[in-house]
Amino acid sequence: MWDSTVGKKAVMAVSGLIMLLYLVAHMIGNLKVFFGPQEFNAYGHWIRTVGEPFMHYTWTLWIIRVVLVAAVVAHATAAYQLSRRDIAARPAKYVHARRRASYATRTMRWGGVILGLFVVWHILDLTTGHVHAGGFQEGHPYQNVVDSFSTWYGNVIYIVAMLALGLHIRHGFWAAAQTLGAGGRSRDRALKGVANLLALLLTAGFVAVPVGVMTQVVS
Amino acid sequence: MKLTLRVWRQRNAADDGAMSTYEVDGITPDMSFLEMLDTLNEKLILEGEDPVAFDHDCREGICGACSLVIDGDAHGPERTTTCQLHMRSFRDGDVIDVEPWRAAAFPVIKDLVVDRSAFDRIVQAGGYITAPTGTAPEAHATPVPKPDADHAFEHAECIGCGACVAACPNGAAMLFTSAKVNHLNVLPQGAPERETRVLDMVEAMDAEGFGGCTLAGECATVCPKGIPLSSITDMNREWLRATVKGARR
Ligand code: HEM
Ligand code: SF4
Ligand code: FES
């Protein structure tokens, strides 16, 4: 698998789809912030208790975290190795250059780097609190979210990353279907439609939270 | 028609190369692009200069030898081979840039001629069937469903020109390789080597230093034979199927 460009791309597609699945759940969960601190904080607590009494407290959450870290590492490693190979395979540029591929397609690499940096910042901000603005309170996610989006840079970083995410999914979802052999001429329009819809819903859903804080709907 | 050509000139593989500017006159709209270059070369020879080297053979769009990037498009502005491109696609006074295929796996030999033997090695890795040689077999002995025959024919159209590699931002040979794999994998004659074919050909493709696919779609846009992008999807499916079946390794 890993030795072949086709296999490595398949690893990338599967890890990308795992992250995508998580992001859909994450986005829906975030929207609970619009129903007040009690409901949002209860949701934050529930994530830690899912699966009880079969699972111990936070076990399910840790399993999800391990799977996600594995997906991010596999995805980024494959992206790095394949990109280096792609650049080496086309050393000379054309004097008369043409650019036809869509913006989303051309920004997969830099957009991916932005997303990777964002993931690190996001965890240090709202999970561990290391870069959090104004006293991070473990177990009080509602207050933490409001604090984060009360700074201008918190909003800028978040919104730029979510626009990058939308573009990445727009090309990535459709591309993953092709990589896994699930695409085809008859399904092409449907797949592109679903990719656009997912990109739009995720970006809009995630961006709604900082916009909510900025407009004081969430405070 | 009078034209200004900016042509890539490179003495040999080791030379750096650069664009050179030439004027050509007396071009008619019904000339092919290659005939226009012939006119330029006649002039260069009379002037005692080295003529521009370029690949060509059949000049009727079936051999895949001709290979020029014209104004940044592999095979030029029309969706056909360079030999089937006519000067009526240009206008009097145009400035036209002519460059060779660009890819690490296709090194320039001289001027506009590149070495495409990497394609031959990909085909040698599995682009054939183990059929008994001798007289042609009875045509009805192996029935082929019509949709499969159509699918095979569509992919058999690939002439191995390499425009797909030239257009790809990653110098990938996925469209070419997928055309060759799908052509045989869909037919009963190709069935015995269905798994090893795709595994071996993809491995050979990687070994030649071609890039990977990022689904930019440039290849299918320039392919003179209309090999579709979905051909790559089909090959990915064949490759995953063969890998899951553990056909080798
Ligand atoms: C945050 C969540 C992320 C999701 C949901 C995601 C999703 C995807 C998907 C589904 C693909 C398509 C795979 C294919 O073409 O078969 C893809 C491609 C790619 N991703 Fe990501 N990705 C994410 C993060 C990243 C990160 C952090 C990086 C950078 C290290 C990255 C870099 C890339 C690159 C370079 C491609 C290949 C683009 C191409 O096909 O041209 N992605 N991504
Ligand atoms: S797939 Fe098309 S562009 Fe590529 S080698 Fe075959 S005919 Fe040429
Ligand atoms: S010279 Fe044979 S295809 Fe153009």
Short mmCIF file of C-alpha atoms and ligand atoms in Angstrom, two decimals:
data_model
loop_
_atom_site.label_atom_id
_atom_site.label_comp_id
_atom_site.label_asym_id
_atom_site.label_seq_id
_atom_site.Cartn_x
_atom_site.Cartn_y
_atom_site.Cartn_z
CA MET A 1 0.00 0.00 0.00
CA TRP A 2 2.45 2.59 1.28
CA ASP A 3 5.06 1.85 -1.42
CA SER A 4 2.80 2.84 -4.30
CA THR A 5 1.61 6.32 -5.28
CA VAL A 6 -1.86 4.84 -5.79
CA GLY A 7 -1.82 3.11 -2.39
CA LYS A 8 -0.48 6.13 -0.53
CA LYS A 9 -3.20 8.24 -2.08
CA ALA A 10 -5.77 5.69 -0.88
CA VAL A 11 -4.41 6.05 2.68
CA MET A 12 -4.80 9.78 2.25
CA ALA A 13 -8.36 9.44 1.05
CA VAL A 14 -9.41 7.14 3.92
CA SER A 15 -7.72 9.27 6.59
CA GLY A 16 -9.26 12.39 5.02
CA LEU A 17 -12.74 10.82 5.11
CA ILE A 18 -12.28 9.79 8.77
CA MET A 19 -11.42 13.40 9.64
CA LEU A 20 -14.36 14.61 7.55
CA LEU A 21 -16.77 12.33 9.41
CA TYR A 22 -15.48 13.65 12.72
CA LEU A 23 -15.80 17.25 11.54
CA VAL A 24 -19.47 16.77 10.64
CA ALA A 25 -20.16 15.52 14.19
CA HIS A 26 -17.99 18.25 15.71
CA MET A 27 -19.80 20.98 13.77
CA ILE A 28 -23.24 19.76 14.82
CA GLY A 29 -22.07 19.57 18.45
CA ASN A 30 -20.72 23.13 18.31
CA LEU A 31 -24.10 24.51 17.29
CA LYS A 32 -25.38 23.69 20.77
CA VAL A 33 -23.57 26.82 21.92
CA PHE A 34 -26.62 28.74 20.63
CA PHE A 35 -28.83 27.07 23.26
CA GLY A 36 -27.04 28.48 26.27
CA PRO A 37 -24.22 27.58 28.67
CA GLN A 38 -26.13 24.84 30.43
CA GLU A 39 -26.84 22.78 27.33
CA PHE A 40 -23.37 23.36 25.82
CA ASN A 41 -21.51 22.45 28.99
CA ALA A 42 -23.71 19.39 29.47
CA TYR A 43 -22.78 18.32 25.94
CA GLY A 44 -19.11 18.82 26.82
CA HIS A 45 -19.58 16.57 29.79
CA TRP A 46 -21.51 13.97 27.81
CA ILE A 47 -18.62 13.49 25.33
CA ARG A 48 -16.59 12.21 28.28
CA THR A 49 -19.25 9.81 29.48
CA VAL A 50 -20.38 8.23 26.17
CA GLY A 51 -20.42 4.47 26.32
CA GLU A 52 -20.80 4.27 30.12
CA PRO A 53 -21.28 1.98 31.92
CA PHE A 54 -19.50 -0.25 29.37
CA MET A 55 -16.75 2.32 28.93
CA HIS A 56 -15.01 4.02 31.79
CA TYR A 57 -15.15 7.85 32.04
CA THR A 58 -13.39 9.44 28.94
CA TRP A 59 -12.44 6.08 27.37
CA THR A 60 -14.56 6.64 24.27
CA LEU A 61 -13.18 10.14 23.91
CA TRP A 62 -9.62 8.83 24.09
CA ILE A 63 -10.32 6.20 21.44
CA ILE A 64 -11.63 8.93 19.14
CA ARG A 65 -8.57 11.06 19.88
CA VAL A 66 -6.16 8.22 19.06
CA VAL A 67 -7.94 7.47 15.77
CA LEU A 68 -7.90 11.15 14.84
CA VAL A 69 -4.22 11.63 15.62
CA ALA A 70 -3.42 8.54 13.56
CA ALA A 71 -5.51 9.94 10.69
CA VAL A 72 -3.82 13.36 10.83
CA VAL A 73 -0.34 11.81 10.93
CA ALA A 74 -1.08 9.38 8.07
CA HIS A 75 -2.72 12.09 5.97
CA ALA A 76 0.00 14.70 6.46
CA THR A 77 2.84 12.20 5.96
CA ALA A 78 1.32 10.91 2.73
CA ALA A 79 0.61 14.47 1.55
CA TYR A 80 4.21 15.50 2.24
CA GLN A 81 5.78 12.47 0.56
CA LEU A 82 3.50 12.57 -2.48
CA SER A 83 3.92 16.33 -2.90
CA ARG A 84 7.71 16.05 -2.88
CA ARG A 85 7.50 13.35 -5.49
CA ASP A 86 5.08 15.37 -7.63
CA ILE A 87 7.31 18.44 -7.58
CA ALA A 88 10.37 16.38 -8.48
CA ALA A 89 8.50 14.80 -11.40
CA ARG A 90 7.98 18.19 -13.03
CA PRO A 91 11.29 20.04 -12.58
CA ALA A 92 11.08 22.40 -15.59
CA LYS A 93 8.24 24.90 -15.91
CA TYR A 94 6.73 25.94 -19.21
CA VAL A 95 7.77 29.38 -20.44
CA HIS A 96 4.18 29.87 -21.60
CA ALA A 97 2.36 28.76 -18.46
CA ARG A 98 -1.34 27.97 -18.26
CA ARG A 99 -3.49 27.50 -15.19
CA ARG A 100 -6.67 25.58 -15.65
CA ALA A 101 -7.34 23.60 -12.45
CA SER A 102 -9.80 25.15 -9.99
CA TYR A 103 -8.72 27.29 -7.04
CA ALA A 104 -9.66 24.53 -4.58
CA THR A 105 -7.50 22.02 -6.49
CA ARG A 106 -4.49 24.32 -6.63
CA THR A 107 -4.63 25.20 -2.92
CA MET A 108 -4.80 21.65 -1.51
CA ARG A 109 -1.18 21.75 -0.31
CA TRP A 110 -1.04 25.21 1.26
CA GLY A 111 -4.61 24.88 2.48
CA GLY A 112 -3.63 21.60 4.12
CA VAL A 113 -0.67 23.26 5.85
CA ILE A 114 -3.00 26.00 7.16
CA LEU A 115 -5.37 23.32 8.47
CA GLY A 116 -2.51 21.45 10.16
CA LEU A 117 -1.30 24.59 11.93
CA PHE A 118 -4.86 25.45 12.89
CA VAL A 119 -5.45 22.03 14.47
CA VAL A 120 -2.41 22.56 16.73
CA TRP A 121 -3.51 26.08 17.71
CA HIS A 122 -7.10 24.96 18.25
CA ILE A 123 -6.10 22.19 20.67
CA LEU A 124 -3.74 24.49 22.60
CA ASP A 125 -6.55 27.06 22.80
CA LEU A 126 -9.70 25.16 23.71
CA THR A 127 -8.57 21.71 24.87
CA THR A 128 -5.42 22.33 26.91
CA GLY A 129 -5.77 26.11 27.34
CA HIS A 130 -2.07 26.87 26.80
CA VAL A 131 -2.64 29.75 24.38
CA HIS A 132 -6.09 30.62 25.68
CA ALA A 133 -7.01 34.30 26.10
CA GLY A 134 -8.29 35.06 29.61
CA GLY A 135 -8.15 32.34 32.30
CA PHE A 136 -8.92 28.91 30.77
CA GLN A 137 -11.49 27.03 32.86
CA GLU A 138 -11.46 23.26 32.53
CA GLY A 139 -15.04 21.95 32.36
CA HIS A 140 -16.52 25.30 31.32
CA PRO A 141 -16.31 25.15 27.52
CA TYR A 142 -19.03 27.76 27.01
CA GLN A 143 -17.08 30.47 28.81
CA ASN A 144 -13.85 29.39 27.07
CA VAL A 145 -15.47 29.69 23.62
CA VAL A 146 -16.80 33.15 24.41
CA ASP A 147 -13.35 34.25 25.65
CA SER A 148 -11.58 32.91 22.56
CA PHE A 149 -13.86 34.69 20.16
CA SER A 150 -13.71 37.92 22.10
CA THR A 151 -10.21 38.52 20.71
CA TRP A 152 -9.76 39.76 17.15
CA TYR A 153 -6.99 37.27 16.36
CA GLY A 154 -9.05 34.38 17.70
CA ASN A 155 -11.75 35.21 15.18
CA VAL A 156 -9.34 35.81 12.28
CA ILE A 157 -7.42 32.55 12.77
CA TYR A 158 -10.63 30.55 13.11
CA ILE A 159 -12.48 32.04 10.16
CA VAL A 160 -9.48 31.85 7.78
CA ALA A 161 -8.98 28.19 8.74
CA MET A 162 -12.65 27.39 8.15
CA LEU A 163 -12.57 28.96 4.68
CA ALA A 164 -9.48 26.85 3.94
CA LEU A 165 -11.39 23.82 5.24
CA GLY A 166 -14.29 24.47 2.86
CA LEU A 167 -11.94 24.62 -0.12
CA HIS A 168 -10.07 21.51 1.01
CA ILE A 169 -13.29 19.50 1.32
CA ARG A 170 -14.65 20.81 -1.97
CA HIS A 171 -11.81 19.16 -3.89
CA GLY A 172 -10.94 16.51 -1.30
CA PHE A 173 -14.29 14.73 -0.98
CA TRP A 174 -14.69 14.31 -4.73
CA ALA A 175 -11.01 13.37 -5.12
CA ALA A 176 -11.26 10.73 -2.38
CA ALA A 177 -14.13 9.08 -4.27
CA GLN A 178 -11.95 8.89 -7.39
CA THR A 179 -8.94 7.62 -5.45
CA LEU A 180 -11.00 4.84 -3.88
CA GLY A 181 -12.48 3.90 -7.24
CA ALA A 182 -16.00 4.91 -6.21
CA GLY A 183 -16.41 7.66 -8.80
CA GLY A 184 -17.54 7.30 -12.36
CA ARG A 185 -19.04 9.20 -15.23
CA SER A 186 -22.63 8.69 -14.14
CA ARG A 187 -21.93 9.71 -10.55
CA ASP A 188 -19.63 12.63 -11.18
CA ARG A 189 -22.18 15.43 -10.89
CA ALA A 190 -23.73 13.94 -7.76
CA LEU A 191 -20.32 13.56 -6.10
CA LYS A 192 -19.34 17.14 -6.92
CA GLY A 193 -22.68 18.32 -5.58
CA VAL A 194 -22.24 16.46 -2.30
CA ALA A 195 -18.67 17.81 -2.02
CA ASN A 196 -19.88 21.38 -2.45
CA LEU A 197 -22.75 20.87 -0.02
CA LEU A 198 -20.47 19.36 2.64
CA ALA A 199 -17.95 22.17 2.19
CA LEU A 200 -20.64 24.82 2.49
CA LEU A 201 -22.41 23.27 5.49
CA LEU A 202 -19.21 22.67 7.42
CA THR A 203 -17.78 26.13 6.80
CA ALA A 204 -21.08 27.88 7.56
CA GLY A 205 -21.74 25.73 10.64
CA PHE A 206 -18.27 26.31 12.13
CA VAL A 207 -18.15 30.02 11.27
CA ALA A 208 -21.57 30.56 12.87
CA VAL A 209 -20.00 30.23 16.35
CA PRO A 210 -17.47 33.12 16.20
CA VAL A 211 -20.07 35.22 14.36
CA GLY A 212 -22.52 34.41 17.16
CA VAL A 213 -20.05 35.61 19.78
CA MET A 214 -19.14 38.74 17.81
CA THR A 215 -22.81 39.70 17.42
CA GLN A 216 -23.42 38.89 21.11
CA VAL A 217 -25.99 36.23 20.29
CA VAL A 218 -23.67 34.04 22.35
CA SER A 219 -22.24 35.79 25.42
CA MET B 1 0.32 34.32 -43.05
CA LYS B 2 3.37 35.72 -41.34
CA LEU B 3 4.17 34.44 -37.87
CA THR B 4 6.67 34.93 -35.07
CA LEU B 5 7.76 31.66 -33.44
CA ARG B 6 9.50 31.38 -30.11
CA VAL B 7 10.96 27.88 -30.09
CA TRP B 8 12.83 25.93 -27.41
CA ARG B 9 16.33 25.21 -28.70
CA GLN B 10 18.59 22.79 -26.86
CA ARG B 11 21.64 21.20 -28.50
CA ASN B 12 21.59 18.00 -26.44
CA ALA B 13 20.45 16.52 -23.12
CA ALA B 14 23.30 18.22 -21.23
CA ASP B 15 22.73 21.67 -22.76
CA ASP B 16 20.73 24.25 -20.78
CA GLY B 17 18.55 25.36 -23.69
CA ALA B 18 16.62 28.58 -24.24
CA MET B 19 13.83 30.04 -26.33
CA SER B 20 14.87 31.41 -29.76
CA THR B 21 12.76 33.73 -31.91
CA TYR B 22 12.15 33.14 -35.64
CA GLU B 23 9.98 34.77 -38.30
CA VAL B 24 8.19 32.58 -40.87
CA ASP B 25 6.36 33.86 -43.93
CA GLY B 26 4.26 32.22 -46.64
CA ILE B 27 2.18 30.12 -44.28
CA THR B 28 -1.30 29.16 -45.54
CA PRO B 29 -4.28 28.29 -43.29
CA ASP B 30 -4.53 24.75 -44.71
CA MET B 31 -0.97 23.85 -43.68
CA SER B 32 -0.58 21.63 -40.64
CA PHE B 33 1.46 22.88 -37.70
CA LEU B 34 4.24 20.47 -38.65
CA GLU B 35 4.24 21.70 -42.26
CA MET B 36 4.65 25.20 -40.87
CA LEU B 37 7.70 23.95 -38.93
CA ASP B 38 8.98 22.25 -42.13
CA THR B 39 8.80 25.67 -43.81
CA LEU B 40 10.82 27.18 -40.98
CA ASN B 41 13.38 24.37 -41.20
CA GLU B 42 13.82 24.78 -44.98
CA LYS B 43 14.58 28.42 -44.35
CA LEU B 44 17.01 27.58 -41.54
CA ILE B 45 18.82 25.00 -43.68
CA LEU B 46 19.19 27.53 -46.55
CA GLU B 47 20.62 29.99 -44.08
CA GLY B 48 23.10 27.38 -42.90
CA GLU B 49 21.52 27.05 -39.45
CA ASP B 50 20.66 23.91 -37.51
CA PRO B 51 17.01 22.97 -38.23
CA VAL B 52 14.59 22.60 -35.30
CA ALA B 53 14.34 18.94 -34.23
CA PHE B 54 10.81 17.66 -33.53
CA ASP B 55 9.19 14.22 -33.43
CA HIS B 56 6.69 13.10 -36.08
CA ASP B 57 5.85 10.01 -38.05
CA CYS B 58 2.38 9.23 -39.45
CA ARG B 59 1.18 12.84 -39.64
CA GLU B 60 -2.37 11.52 -39.58
CA GLY B 61 -3.05 11.45 -35.85
CA ILE B 62 -2.56 7.74 -35.17
CA CYS B 63 1.04 7.09 -34.17
CA GLY B 64 1.50 9.43 -31.21
CA ALA B 65 4.97 10.61 -32.24
CA CYS B 66 4.25 14.32 -32.58
CA SER B 67 4.60 16.12 -29.27
CA LEU B 68 4.66 19.88 -28.96
CA VAL B 69 3.45 22.22 -26.27
CA ILE B 70 2.03 25.15 -28.22
CA ASP B 71 1.25 28.34 -26.29
CA GLY B 72 1.23 26.30 -23.09
CA ASP B 73 -1.19 23.64 -24.37
CA ALA B 74 -0.02 20.10 -25.13
CA HIS B 75 -0.84 19.60 -28.88
CA GLY B 76 -1.99 23.22 -29.11
CA PRO B 77 -5.37 24.97 -29.00
CA GLU B 78 -7.48 22.24 -30.68
CA ARG B 79 -8.21 18.90 -29.12
CA THR B 80 -6.19 16.83 -31.55
CA THR B 81 -2.60 15.80 -32.25
CA THR B 82 -0.04 18.41 -33.29
CA CYS B 83 0.12 16.90 -36.79
CA GLN B 84 -3.64 17.32 -37.17
CA LEU B 85 -3.57 20.91 -35.94
CA HIS B 86 -3.92 23.34 -38.83
CA MET B 87 -2.74 26.89 -39.20
CA ARG B 88 -6.33 28.08 -39.58
CA SER B 89 -6.40 27.88 -35.78
CA PHE B 90 -3.98 30.84 -35.73
CA ARG B 91 -4.08 34.35 -37.09
CA ASP B 92 -1.69 36.35 -39.25
CA GLY B 93 0.89 38.08 -37.08
CA ASP B 94 0.49 35.72 -34.11
CA VAL B 95 3.41 35.07 -31.76
CA ILE B 96 3.48 31.31 -31.01
CA ASP B 97 5.48 29.64 -28.23
CA VAL B 98 6.64 26.09 -28.97
CA GLU B 99 8.12 23.95 -26.18
CA PRO B 100 8.88 20.28 -25.60
CA TRP B 101 6.92 17.95 -23.25
CA ARG B 102 8.13 18.73 -19.72
CA ALA B 103 8.51 15.90 -17.18
CA ALA B 104 11.41 14.38 -15.26
CA ALA B 105 10.58 11.01 -16.83
CA PHE B 106 10.69 12.53 -20.37
CA PRO B 107 14.19 14.06 -20.66
CA VAL B 108 14.81 16.35 -23.64
CA ILE B 109 17.09 14.77 -26.24
CA LYS B 110 17.33 17.76 -28.59
CA ASP B 111 15.20 20.88 -29.13
CA LEU B 112 11.58 19.65 -29.04
CA VAL B 113 12.33 15.91 -28.99
CA VAL B 114 11.94 14.06 -25.67
CA ASP B 115 12.70 10.47 -24.69
CA ARG B 116 9.39 8.67 -24.07
CA SER B 117 10.80 5.18 -23.65
CA ALA B 118 9.49 5.24 -20.06
CA PHE B 119 6.06 4.51 -21.63
CA ASP B 120 7.47 1.44 -23.41
CA ARG B 121 8.73 0.06 -20.10
CA ILE B 122 5.32 0.58 -18.49
CA VAL B 123 3.70 -1.39 -21.32
CA GLN B 124 6.39 -4.09 -21.07
CA ALA B 125 5.42 -4.53 -17.41
CA GLY B 126 1.93 -5.78 -18.26
CA GLY B 127 0.30 -4.09 -21.25
CA TYR B 128 -0.14 -7.34 -23.17
CA ILE B 129 -2.03 -10.64 -22.95
CA THR B 130 -0.63 -14.15 -22.85
CA ALA B 131 -2.26 -15.31 -26.07
CA PRO B 132 -1.01 -18.22 -28.14
CA THR B 133 0.56 -16.90 -31.34
CA GLY B 134 -0.21 -18.43 -34.68
CA THR B 135 -3.24 -17.98 -36.91
CA ALA B 136 -5.96 -15.58 -35.79
CA PRO B 137 -8.47 -17.33 -33.51
CA GLU B 138 -12.12 -17.79 -34.50
CA ALA B 139 -13.81 -14.46 -33.74
CA HIS B 140 -16.86 -16.05 -32.09
CA ALA B 141 -14.86 -18.32 -29.81
CA THR B 142 -14.69 -15.69 -27.06
CA PRO B 143 -17.89 -13.67 -26.79
CA VAL B 144 -17.44 -10.11 -25.51
CA PRO B 145 -20.48 -8.15 -24.31
CA LYS B 146 -21.04 -5.01 -26.36
CA PRO B 147 -20.57 -2.52 -23.47
CA ASP B 148 -17.25 -4.19 -22.56
CA ALA B 149 -16.09 -4.09 -26.17
CA ASP B 150 -16.97 -0.39 -26.34
CA HIS B 151 -15.13 0.27 -23.08
CA ALA B 152 -12.05 -1.58 -24.33
CA PHE B 153 -12.11 0.27 -27.66
CA GLU B 154 -12.42 3.65 -25.96
CA HIS B 155 -9.25 2.95 -24.00
CA ALA B 156 -7.45 1.23 -26.86
CA GLU B 157 -7.58 4.57 -28.67
CA CYS B 158 -4.65 5.85 -26.58
CA ILE B 159 -1.73 6.42 -28.94
CA GLY B 160 0.89 6.86 -26.21
CA CYS B 161 1.70 10.43 -27.19
CA GLY B 162 2.37 11.58 -23.62
CA ALA B 163 0.33 14.80 -23.78
CA CYS B 164 -1.31 13.75 -20.51
CA VAL B 165 2.09 13.73 -18.78
CA ALA B 166 3.10 17.02 -20.38
CA ALA B 167 -0.07 18.75 -19.18
CA CYS B 168 -0.07 17.29 -15.67
CA PRO B 169 1.25 19.65 -12.97
CA ASN B 170 2.79 16.58 -11.30
CA GLY B 171 4.21 14.97 -14.44
CA ALA B 172 2.00 11.94 -13.75
CA ALA B 173 1.39 9.13 -16.23
CA MET B 174 -1.87 7.99 -14.66
CA LEU B 175 -4.09 8.62 -17.69
CA PHE B 176 -1.80 6.73 -20.07
CA THR B 177 -1.32 3.82 -17.67
CA SER B 178 -5.02 3.63 -16.86
CA ALA B 179 -5.93 3.59 -20.57
CA LYS B 180 -3.60 0.63 -21.11
CA VAL B 181 -4.77 -1.22 -17.98
CA ASN B 182 -8.50 -0.72 -18.59
CA HIS B 183 -8.27 -1.63 -22.26
CA LEU B 184 -7.17 -5.18 -21.42
CA ASN B 185 -8.65 -5.64 -17.95
CA VAL B 186 -12.24 -5.37 -19.21
CA LEU B 187 -11.79 -8.10 -21.85
CA PRO B 188 -11.95 -11.88 -21.30
CA GLN B 189 -8.60 -12.17 -23.12
CA GLY B 190 -7.04 -9.95 -20.46
CA ALA B 191 -8.64 -11.71 -17.49
CA PRO B 192 -5.82 -14.15 -16.59
CA GLU B 193 -3.46 -11.25 -15.81
CA ARG B 194 -6.10 -8.84 -14.54
CA GLU B 195 -4.49 -8.40 -11.09
CA THR B 196 -0.80 -8.68 -11.92
CA ARG B 197 -1.23 -6.32 -14.89
CA VAL B 198 -2.45 -3.39 -12.84
CA LEU B 199 -0.01 -4.00 -9.97
CA ASP B 200 3.01 -4.39 -12.28
CA MET B 201 2.15 -1.45 -14.53
CA VAL B 202 1.56 0.93 -11.62
CA GLU B 203 4.83 -0.23 -10.07
CA ALA B 204 6.67 0.36 -13.35
CA MET B 205 5.03 3.79 -13.63
CA ASP B 206 6.27 4.75 -10.15
CA ALA B 207 9.75 3.39 -10.89
CA GLU B 208 10.08 5.69 -13.91
CA GLY B 209 9.77 8.76 -11.69
CA PHE B 210 6.34 9.97 -12.81
CA GLY B 211 4.40 11.95 -10.19
CA GLY B 212 1.14 11.01 -8.50
CA CYS B 213 -2.43 11.97 -9.33
CA THR B 214 -4.02 14.99 -7.64
CA LEU B 215 -7.13 14.85 -9.82
CA ALA B 216 -6.35 18.20 -11.42
CA GLY B 217 -7.88 16.85 -14.64
CA GLU B 218 -5.44 18.56 -17.01
CA CYS B 219 -4.58 15.23 -18.69
CA ALA B 220 -8.10 14.45 -19.86
CA THR B 221 -8.47 18.05 -21.10
CA VAL B 222 -5.59 17.71 -23.56
CA CYS B 223 -5.81 14.03 -24.53
CA PRO B 224 -6.25 13.98 -28.33
CA LYS B 225 -8.11 10.67 -28.08
CA GLY B 226 -10.56 11.71 -25.38
CA ILE B 227 -9.48 9.20 -22.74
CA PRO B 228 -11.73 10.28 -19.80
CA LEU B 229 -10.59 11.18 -16.29
CA SER B 230 -12.84 8.37 -15.00
CA SER B 231 -10.31 6.01 -16.57
CA ILE B 232 -7.99 6.84 -13.63
CA THR B 233 -10.81 6.11 -11.17
CA ASP B 234 -11.32 2.72 -12.84
CA MET B 235 -7.61 1.91 -12.58
CA ASN B 236 -7.56 2.89 -8.90
CA ARG B 237 -10.44 0.47 -8.34
CA GLU B 238 -8.60 -2.30 -10.20
CA TRP B 239 -5.43 -1.63 -8.18
CA LEU B 240 -7.24 -1.68 -4.82
CA ARG B 241 -9.13 -4.83 -5.82
CA ALA B 242 -5.91 -6.61 -6.80
CA THR B 243 -4.18 -5.46 -3.61
CA VAL B 244 -7.04 -6.58 -1.37
CA LYS B 245 -7.08 -9.94 -3.14
CA GLY B 246 -3.39 -10.22 -2.34
CA ALA B 247 -2.57 -11.04 -5.93
CA ARG B 248 1.11 -10.48 -5.27
CA ARG B 249 3.46 -9.49 -2.42
C1 HEM C 1 -8.49 18.87 8.89
C2 HEM C 1 -9.03 17.99 8.23
C3 HEM C 1 -8.66 17.46 6.87
C4 HEM C 1 -9.56 16.83 6.08
C5 HEM C 1 -11.00 16.54 6.44
C6 HEM C 1 -8.89 16.46 4.85
C7 HEM C 1 -9.47 15.77 3.81
C8 HEM C 1 -8.86 15.43 2.63
C9 HEM C 1 -9.40 14.57 1.62
C10 HEM C 1 -10.72 13.82 1.71
C11 HEM C 1 -8.50 14.51 0.60
C12 HEM C 1 -8.65 13.75 -0.70
C13 HEM C 1 -7.77 12.57 -0.84
C14 HEM C 1 -7.75 12.12 -2.27
O1 HEM C 1 -7.50 12.95 -3.15
O2 HEM C 1 -7.96 10.97 -2.52
C15 HEM C 1 -7.42 15.36 0.94
C16 HEM C 1 -6.34 15.61 0.16
C17 HEM C 1 -5.25 16.29 0.57
N1 HEM C 1 -5.02 16.81 1.81
FE1 HEM C 1 -6.30 16.86 3.35
N2 HEM C 1 -7.60 16.89 4.89
C18 HEM C 1 -7.41 17.51 6.12
C19 HEM C 1 -6.24 18.04 6.58
C20 HEM C 1 -5.11 18.12 5.85
C21 HEM C 1 -3.86 18.56 6.38
C22 HEM C 1 -3.59 18.95 7.82
C23 HEM C 1 -3.01 18.56 5.32
C24 HEM C 1 -1.56 18.98 5.31
C25 HEM C 1 -0.57 18.42 5.82
C26 HEM C 1 -3.70 18.12 4.14
C27 HEM C 1 -3.18 18.02 2.88
C28 HEM C 1 -3.79 17.42 1.80
C29 HEM C 1 -3.22 17.30 0.48
C30 HEM C 1 -1.87 17.83 0.01
C31 HEM C 1 -4.13 16.58 -0.29
C32 HEM C 1 -3.95 16.15 -1.74
C33 HEM C 1 -4.67 17.08 -2.59
C34 HEM C 1 -4.84 16.65 -3.98
O3 HEM C 1 -5.53 15.64 -4.25
O4 HEM C 1 -4.31 17.36 -4.82
N3 HEM C 1 -4.98 17.83 4.50
N4 HEM C 1 -7.64 15.90 2.20
S1 SF4 C 2 -3.97 8.99 -22.62
FE1 SF4 C 2 -4.28 10.48 -24.31
S2 SF4 C 2 -2.75 12.06 -23.93
FE2 SF4 C 2 -2.13 10.28 -22.71
S3 SF4 C 2 -0.71 9.13 -24.02
FE3 SF4 C 2 -2.76 8.26 -24.39
S4 SF4 C 2 -3.55 9.43 -26.17
FE4 SF4 C 2 -1.80 10.62 -25.38
S1 FES C 3 2.69 12.36 -36.28
FE1 FES C 3 1.61 10.52 -35.80
S2 FES C 3 0.10 11.25 -34.44
FE2 FES C 3 1.04 13.11 -35.06
#
